[in-house]
Short mmCIF file of C-alpha atoms in Angstrom, two decimals:
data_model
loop_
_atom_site.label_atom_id
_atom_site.label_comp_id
_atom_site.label_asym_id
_atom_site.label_seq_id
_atom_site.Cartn_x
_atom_site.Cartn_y
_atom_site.Cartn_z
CA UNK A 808 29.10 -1.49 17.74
CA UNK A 809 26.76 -3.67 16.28
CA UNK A 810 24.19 -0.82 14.62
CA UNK A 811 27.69 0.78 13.49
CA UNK A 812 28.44 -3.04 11.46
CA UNK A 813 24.67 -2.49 10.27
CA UNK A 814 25.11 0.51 8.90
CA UNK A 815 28.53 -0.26 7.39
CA UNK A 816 26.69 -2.96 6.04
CA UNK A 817 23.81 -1.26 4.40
CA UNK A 818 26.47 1.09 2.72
CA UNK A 819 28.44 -1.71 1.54
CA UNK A 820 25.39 -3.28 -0.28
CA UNK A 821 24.50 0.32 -1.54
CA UNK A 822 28.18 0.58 -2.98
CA UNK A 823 27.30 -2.70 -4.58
CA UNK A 824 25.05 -1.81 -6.43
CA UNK A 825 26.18 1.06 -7.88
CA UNK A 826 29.59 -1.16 -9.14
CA UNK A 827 27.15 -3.56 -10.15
CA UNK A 828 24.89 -0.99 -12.21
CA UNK A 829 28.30 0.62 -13.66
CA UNK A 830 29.57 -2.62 -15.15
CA UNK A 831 26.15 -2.42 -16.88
CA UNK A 832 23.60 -5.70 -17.56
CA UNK A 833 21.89 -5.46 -14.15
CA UNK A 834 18.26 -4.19 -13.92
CA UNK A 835 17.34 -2.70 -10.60
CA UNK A 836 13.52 -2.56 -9.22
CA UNK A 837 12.96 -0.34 -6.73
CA UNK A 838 9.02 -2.46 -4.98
CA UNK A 839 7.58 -0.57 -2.33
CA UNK A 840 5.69 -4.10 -1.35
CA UNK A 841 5.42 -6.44 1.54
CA UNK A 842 8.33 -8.83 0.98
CA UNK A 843 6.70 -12.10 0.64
CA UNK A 844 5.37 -9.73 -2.82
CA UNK A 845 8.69 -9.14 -3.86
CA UNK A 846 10.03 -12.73 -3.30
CA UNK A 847 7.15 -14.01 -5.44
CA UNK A 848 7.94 -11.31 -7.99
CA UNK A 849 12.23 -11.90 -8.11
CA UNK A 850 11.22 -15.78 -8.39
CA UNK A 851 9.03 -15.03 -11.60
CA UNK A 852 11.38 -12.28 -13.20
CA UNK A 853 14.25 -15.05 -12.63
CA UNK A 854 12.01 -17.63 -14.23
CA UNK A 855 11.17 -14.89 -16.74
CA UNK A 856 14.53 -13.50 -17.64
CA UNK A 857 16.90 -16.23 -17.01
CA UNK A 858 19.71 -14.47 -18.87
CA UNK A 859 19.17 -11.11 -17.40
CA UNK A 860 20.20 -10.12 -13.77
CA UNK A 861 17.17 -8.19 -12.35
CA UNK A 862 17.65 -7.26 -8.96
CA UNK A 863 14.47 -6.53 -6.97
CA UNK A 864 15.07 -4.15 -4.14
CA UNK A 865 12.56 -3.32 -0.77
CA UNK A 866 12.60 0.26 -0.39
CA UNK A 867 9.88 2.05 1.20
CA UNK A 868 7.60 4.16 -0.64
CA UNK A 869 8.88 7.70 1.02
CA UNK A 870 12.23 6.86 1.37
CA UNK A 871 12.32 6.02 -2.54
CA UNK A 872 10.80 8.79 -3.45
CA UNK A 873 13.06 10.69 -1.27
CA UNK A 874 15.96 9.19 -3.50
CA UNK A 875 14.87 9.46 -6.74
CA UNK A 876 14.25 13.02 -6.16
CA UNK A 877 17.73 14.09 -5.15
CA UNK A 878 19.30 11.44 -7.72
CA UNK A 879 16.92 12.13 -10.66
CA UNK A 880 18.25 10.05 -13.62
CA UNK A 881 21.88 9.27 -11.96
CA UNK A 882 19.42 7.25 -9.39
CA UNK A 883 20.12 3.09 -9.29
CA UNK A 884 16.36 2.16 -9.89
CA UNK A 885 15.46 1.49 -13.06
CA UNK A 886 12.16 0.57 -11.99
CA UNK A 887 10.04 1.55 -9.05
CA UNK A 888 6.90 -0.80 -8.33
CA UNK A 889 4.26 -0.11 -5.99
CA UNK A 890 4.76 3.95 -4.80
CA UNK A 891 1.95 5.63 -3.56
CA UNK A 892 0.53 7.64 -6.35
CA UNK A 893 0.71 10.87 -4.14
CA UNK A 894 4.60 10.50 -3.93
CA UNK A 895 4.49 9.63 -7.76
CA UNK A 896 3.35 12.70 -8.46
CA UNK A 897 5.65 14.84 -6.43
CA UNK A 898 8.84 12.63 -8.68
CA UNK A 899 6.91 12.40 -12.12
CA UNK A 900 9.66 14.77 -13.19
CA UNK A 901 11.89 12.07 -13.26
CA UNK A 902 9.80 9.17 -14.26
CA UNK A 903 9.19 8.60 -18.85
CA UNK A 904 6.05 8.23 -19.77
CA UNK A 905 5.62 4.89 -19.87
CA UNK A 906 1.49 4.75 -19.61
CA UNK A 907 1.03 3.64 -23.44
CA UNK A 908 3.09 0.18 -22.59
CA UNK A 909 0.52 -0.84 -20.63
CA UNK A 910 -1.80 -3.40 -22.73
CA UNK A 911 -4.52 -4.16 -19.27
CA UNK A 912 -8.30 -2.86 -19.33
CA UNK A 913 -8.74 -1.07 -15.39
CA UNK A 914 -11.67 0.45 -13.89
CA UNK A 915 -12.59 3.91 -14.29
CA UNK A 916 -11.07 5.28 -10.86
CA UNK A 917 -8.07 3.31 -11.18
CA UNK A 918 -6.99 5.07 -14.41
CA UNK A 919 -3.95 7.53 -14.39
CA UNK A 920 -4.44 11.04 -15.68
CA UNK A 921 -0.75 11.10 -16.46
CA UNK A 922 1.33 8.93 -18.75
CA UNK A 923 4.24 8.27 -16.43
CA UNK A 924 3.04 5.86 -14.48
CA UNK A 925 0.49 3.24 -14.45
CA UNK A 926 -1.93 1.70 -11.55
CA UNK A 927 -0.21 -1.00 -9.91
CA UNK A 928 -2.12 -1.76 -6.44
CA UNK A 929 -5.13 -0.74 -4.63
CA UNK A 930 -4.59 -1.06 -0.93
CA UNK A 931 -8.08 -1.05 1.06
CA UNK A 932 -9.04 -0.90 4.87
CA UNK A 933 -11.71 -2.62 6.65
CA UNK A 934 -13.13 -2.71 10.53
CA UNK A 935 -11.91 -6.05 11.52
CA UNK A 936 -13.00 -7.93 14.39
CA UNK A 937 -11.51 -10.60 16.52
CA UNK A 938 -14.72 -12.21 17.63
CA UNK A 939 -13.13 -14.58 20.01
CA UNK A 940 -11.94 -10.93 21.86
CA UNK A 941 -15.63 -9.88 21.70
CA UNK A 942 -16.89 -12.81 23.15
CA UNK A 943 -15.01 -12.84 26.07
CA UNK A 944 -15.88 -9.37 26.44
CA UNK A 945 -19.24 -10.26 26.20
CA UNK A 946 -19.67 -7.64 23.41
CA UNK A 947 -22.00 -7.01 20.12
CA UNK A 948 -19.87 -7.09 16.58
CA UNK A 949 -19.76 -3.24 15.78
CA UNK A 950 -20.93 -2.19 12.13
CA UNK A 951 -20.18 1.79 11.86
CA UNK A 952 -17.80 4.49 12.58
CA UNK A 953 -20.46 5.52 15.51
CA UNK A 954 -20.36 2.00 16.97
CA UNK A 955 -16.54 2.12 17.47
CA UNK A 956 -17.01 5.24 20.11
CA UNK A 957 -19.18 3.14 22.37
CA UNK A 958 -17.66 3.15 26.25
CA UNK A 959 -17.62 -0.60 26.34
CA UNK A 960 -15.04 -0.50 23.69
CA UNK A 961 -12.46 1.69 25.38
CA UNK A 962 -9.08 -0.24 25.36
CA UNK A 963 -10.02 -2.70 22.60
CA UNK A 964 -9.57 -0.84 19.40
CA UNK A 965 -6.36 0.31 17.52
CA UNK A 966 -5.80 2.80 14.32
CA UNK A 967 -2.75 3.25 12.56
CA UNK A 968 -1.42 6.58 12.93
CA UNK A 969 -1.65 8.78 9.92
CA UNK A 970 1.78 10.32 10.45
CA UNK A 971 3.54 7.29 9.87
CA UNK A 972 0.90 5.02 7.97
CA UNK A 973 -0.48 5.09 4.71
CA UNK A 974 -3.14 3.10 5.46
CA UNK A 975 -4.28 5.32 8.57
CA UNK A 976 -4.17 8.29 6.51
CA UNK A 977 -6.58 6.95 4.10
CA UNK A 978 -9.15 6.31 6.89
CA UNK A 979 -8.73 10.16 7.79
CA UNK A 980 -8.91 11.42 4.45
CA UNK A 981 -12.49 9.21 3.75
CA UNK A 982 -13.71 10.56 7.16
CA UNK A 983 -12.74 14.38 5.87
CA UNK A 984 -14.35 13.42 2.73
CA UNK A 985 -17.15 12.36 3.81
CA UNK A 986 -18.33 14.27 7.22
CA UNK A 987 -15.97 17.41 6.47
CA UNK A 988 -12.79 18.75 8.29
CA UNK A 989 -14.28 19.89 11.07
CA UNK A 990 -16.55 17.03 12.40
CA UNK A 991 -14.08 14.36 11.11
CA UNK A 992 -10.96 15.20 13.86
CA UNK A 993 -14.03 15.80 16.21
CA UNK A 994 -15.14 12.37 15.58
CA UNK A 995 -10.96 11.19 15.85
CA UNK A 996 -11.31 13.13 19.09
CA UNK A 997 -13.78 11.33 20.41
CA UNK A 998 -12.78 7.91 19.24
CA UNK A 999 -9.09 8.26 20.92
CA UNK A 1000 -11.12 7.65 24.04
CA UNK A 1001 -11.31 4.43 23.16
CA UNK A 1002 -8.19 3.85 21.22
CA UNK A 1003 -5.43 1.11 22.62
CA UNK A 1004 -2.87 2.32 20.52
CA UNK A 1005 -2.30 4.29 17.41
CA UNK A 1006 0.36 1.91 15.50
CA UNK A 1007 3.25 3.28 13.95
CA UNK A 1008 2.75 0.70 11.16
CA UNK A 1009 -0.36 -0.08 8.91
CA UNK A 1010 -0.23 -3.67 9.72
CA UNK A 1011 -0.11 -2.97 13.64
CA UNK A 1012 -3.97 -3.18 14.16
CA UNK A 1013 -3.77 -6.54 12.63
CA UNK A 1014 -0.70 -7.91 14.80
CA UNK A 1015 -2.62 -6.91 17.82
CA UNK A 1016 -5.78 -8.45 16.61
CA UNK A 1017 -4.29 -11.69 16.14
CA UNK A 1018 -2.45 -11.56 19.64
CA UNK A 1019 -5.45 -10.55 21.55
CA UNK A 1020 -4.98 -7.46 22.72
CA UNK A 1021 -7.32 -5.65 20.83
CA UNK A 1022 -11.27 -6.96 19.88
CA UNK A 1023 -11.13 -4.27 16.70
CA UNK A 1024 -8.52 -2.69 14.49
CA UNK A 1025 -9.01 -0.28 11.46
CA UNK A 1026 -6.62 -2.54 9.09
CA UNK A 1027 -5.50 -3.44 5.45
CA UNK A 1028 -8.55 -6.04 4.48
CA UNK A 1029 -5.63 -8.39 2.61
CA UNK A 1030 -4.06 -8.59 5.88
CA UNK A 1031 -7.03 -9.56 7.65
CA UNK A 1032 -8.12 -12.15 5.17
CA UNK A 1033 -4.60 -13.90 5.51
CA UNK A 1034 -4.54 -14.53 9.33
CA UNK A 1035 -8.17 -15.49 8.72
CA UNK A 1036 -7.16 -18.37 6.61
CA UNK A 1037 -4.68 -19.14 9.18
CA UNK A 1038 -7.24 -19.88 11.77
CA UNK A 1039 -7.72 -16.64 13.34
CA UNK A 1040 -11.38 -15.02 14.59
CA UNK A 1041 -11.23 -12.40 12.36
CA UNK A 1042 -14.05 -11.13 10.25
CA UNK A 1043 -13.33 -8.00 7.55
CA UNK A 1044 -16.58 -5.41 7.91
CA UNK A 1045 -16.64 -2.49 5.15
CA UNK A 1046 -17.69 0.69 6.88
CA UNK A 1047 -21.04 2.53 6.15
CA UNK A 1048 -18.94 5.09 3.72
CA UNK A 1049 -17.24 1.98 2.05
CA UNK A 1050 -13.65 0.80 2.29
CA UNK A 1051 -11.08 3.40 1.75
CA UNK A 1052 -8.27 3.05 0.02
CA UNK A 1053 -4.95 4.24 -1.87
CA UNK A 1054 -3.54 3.44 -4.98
CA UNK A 1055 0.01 3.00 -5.62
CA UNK A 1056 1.58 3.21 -9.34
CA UNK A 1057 4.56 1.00 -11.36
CA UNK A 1058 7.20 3.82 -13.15
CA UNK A 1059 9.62 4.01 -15.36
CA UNK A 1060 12.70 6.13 -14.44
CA UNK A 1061 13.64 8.85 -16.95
CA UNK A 1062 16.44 7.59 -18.69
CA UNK A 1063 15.58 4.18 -19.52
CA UNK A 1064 12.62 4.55 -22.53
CA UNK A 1065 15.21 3.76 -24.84
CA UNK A 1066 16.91 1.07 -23.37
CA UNK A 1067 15.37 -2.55 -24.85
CA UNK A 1068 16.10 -4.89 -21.46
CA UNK A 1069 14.63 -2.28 -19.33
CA UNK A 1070 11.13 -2.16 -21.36
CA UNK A 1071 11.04 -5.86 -21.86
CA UNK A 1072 10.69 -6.23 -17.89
CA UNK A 1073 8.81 -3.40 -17.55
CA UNK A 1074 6.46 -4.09 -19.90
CA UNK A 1075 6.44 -8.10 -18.35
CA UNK A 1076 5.77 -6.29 -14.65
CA UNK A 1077 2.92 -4.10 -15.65
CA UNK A 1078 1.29 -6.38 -18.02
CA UNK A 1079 2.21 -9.91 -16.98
CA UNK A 1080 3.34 -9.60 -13.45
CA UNK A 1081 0.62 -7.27 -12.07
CA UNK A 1082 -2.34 -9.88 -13.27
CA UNK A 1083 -0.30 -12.52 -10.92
CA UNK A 1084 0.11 -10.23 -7.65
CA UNK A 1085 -3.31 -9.55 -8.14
CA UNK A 1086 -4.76 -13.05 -8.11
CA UNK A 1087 -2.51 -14.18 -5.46
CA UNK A 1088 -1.35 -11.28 -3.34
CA UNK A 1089 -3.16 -7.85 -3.53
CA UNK A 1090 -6.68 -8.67 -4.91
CA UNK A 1091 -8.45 -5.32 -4.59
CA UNK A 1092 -9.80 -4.36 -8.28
CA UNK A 1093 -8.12 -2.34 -10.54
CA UNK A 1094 -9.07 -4.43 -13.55
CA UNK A 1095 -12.45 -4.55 -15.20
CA UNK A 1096 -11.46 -8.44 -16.10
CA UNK A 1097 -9.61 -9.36 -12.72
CA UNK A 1098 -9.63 -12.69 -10.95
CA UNK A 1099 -9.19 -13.65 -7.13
CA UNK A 1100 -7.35 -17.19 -6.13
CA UNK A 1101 -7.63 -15.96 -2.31
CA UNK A 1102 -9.82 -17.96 -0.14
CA UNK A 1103 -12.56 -16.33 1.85
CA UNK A 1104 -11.90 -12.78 0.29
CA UNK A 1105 -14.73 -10.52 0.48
CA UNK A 1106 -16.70 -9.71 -3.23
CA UNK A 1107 -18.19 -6.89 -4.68
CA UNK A 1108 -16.22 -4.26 -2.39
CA UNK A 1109 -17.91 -0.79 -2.31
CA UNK A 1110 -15.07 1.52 -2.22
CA UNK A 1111 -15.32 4.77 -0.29
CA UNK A 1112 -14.95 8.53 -1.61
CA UNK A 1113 -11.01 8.70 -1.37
CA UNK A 1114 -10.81 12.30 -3.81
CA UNK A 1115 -7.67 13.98 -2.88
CA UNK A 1116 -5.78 11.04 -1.67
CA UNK A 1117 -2.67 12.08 -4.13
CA UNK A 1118 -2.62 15.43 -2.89
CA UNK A 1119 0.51 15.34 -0.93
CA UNK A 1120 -0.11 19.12 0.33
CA UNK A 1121 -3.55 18.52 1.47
CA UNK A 1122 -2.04 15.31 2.98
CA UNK A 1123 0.54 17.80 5.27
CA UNK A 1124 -2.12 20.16 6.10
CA UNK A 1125 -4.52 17.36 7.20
CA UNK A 1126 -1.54 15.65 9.53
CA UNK A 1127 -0.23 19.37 11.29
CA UNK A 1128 -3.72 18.56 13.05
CA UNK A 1129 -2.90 15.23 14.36
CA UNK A 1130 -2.03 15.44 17.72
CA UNK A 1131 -2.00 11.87 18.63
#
């Protein structure tokens, strides 16, 4: 009874607002982010745009994607914030180019070869450690892929799973990049021996990290850094290839180029906005002029060979071979 009210009640906020979008004035944002992101980001649009009713709406990034693709233009969003670029490419169909609002100077590799979307986020992994979990293991601080299939690590590390993570797929595409197909789900093979658990989640490495149960997690760096400013024993090592990474995008959806309140927060997200989440929030560089307000997060990042991360095909291929 109670996942049937649930349900009833996730259809009733759906119906309200599409009654809310057909009596016109509201501007919907679909953000793919954490949610303490998209509280920070409805507090500034409200502070932004007191006379406008922007609406900023959690949806993850395949189930939005899923949406927009059946809807097309009849879809709620006005906005989406924070897709993976891989899934904006499969929906670019239904997104308006939008690319020549943005007014920010990014880094080679973070910009877009099309004009419907812009970069919005780099997310980025590290090999974090929970020394205190080490210690009482009585164990050295590993530095390299090759260090993590040691025996005396079995039980101690966790990956998130690339069939459900983002953030695990992007250590399995660096590894394919890197070593080849082959010898990179060899190497997976190998370290599985020593895997606690392959998390359903991106952040699950890091939740067991902080809880003990694991002494090393393959995990979003961001994440790590916050519970290390909360007191945790963490420490955020960058691999021998580098840290890899995706990149998600901001959008536009088809429909809404010529419509005046839609562009004004659009162009206030992606020009605006985006500086702020990145200071703050998310500060992995996608901006040749780009500050960072977060204590004790690492500097000059080497990023790892990530080529083919948007290619959602080569992304299925890569997964029908994951068979943990």
């Amino acid at each position: 009874m109670k996942k049937l009210w649930v349900a009833l009640l996730g259809v009733a906020i759906v119906l309200c607002v599409y009654s809310v979008k057909a009596q016109g004035g509201t501007i919907i944002v679909y953000s793919c982010m954490e949610q303490f992101r998209n509280d920070r980001m409805q507090a500034e649009l409200e502070k932004q745009f007191p006379d406008k009713e922007v609406i900023v709406m959690y949806v993850p990034t395949a189930k939005a994607a899923a949406k927009i693709s059946v809807e097309k233009e009849q879809t709620d969003a006005d906005i989406i914030i924070d897709m993976e670029t891989a899934y904006m490419e499969k929906i670019k169909e239904q997104l308006a180019p939008s690319a020549q609002y943005s007014k920010l100077d990014y880094v080679d590799d973070a910009k877009t070869k099309d004009d419907r979307y812009v970069i919005w986020n780099r997310q980025a992994g590290s090999i974090i450690v929970n020394h205190s979990v080490l210690d009482k293991h009585d164990l050295p601080t590993p530095h390299t892929y090759e260090d993590l299939l040691d025996p005396a690590y079995q039980g101690l590390i966790a990956m998130p799973d690339p069939k459900s993570s983002g953030t695990g797929y992007f250590f399995l595409k660096n590894l394919v990049n890197v070593l080849g197909e082959e010898e990179a789900f060899a190497y997976i093979d190998r370290l599985a021996d020593n895997i606690k658990q392959f998390s359903e989640s991106g952040s699950g490495p890091v939740k067991l990290l902080v809880q003990g149960e694991i002494a090393i997690g393959l995990g979003l760096t961001f994440q790590g850094v916050s519970e290390y400013n909360e007191g945790n024993d963490l420490e955020m090592l960058t691999p021998e290839y580098g840290s890899p990474y995706s990149m998600t995008g901001a959008a536009l959806i088809k429909g809404n180029e010529n419509d005046e309140e839609v562009l004004e927060v659009y162009q206030y997200l992606i020009n605006e906005y985006l500086v702020i989440d990145k200071e703050y929030d998310s500060p992995e560089q996608i901006l040749k002029k780009q500050n960072n307000y977060i204590e004790n997060y690492p500097k000059n990042i080497r990023y790892a060979d990530m080529q083919g991360i948007e290619d959602l095909q080569e992304k299925e291929r890569l997964l029908a071979k994951w068979k943990y």
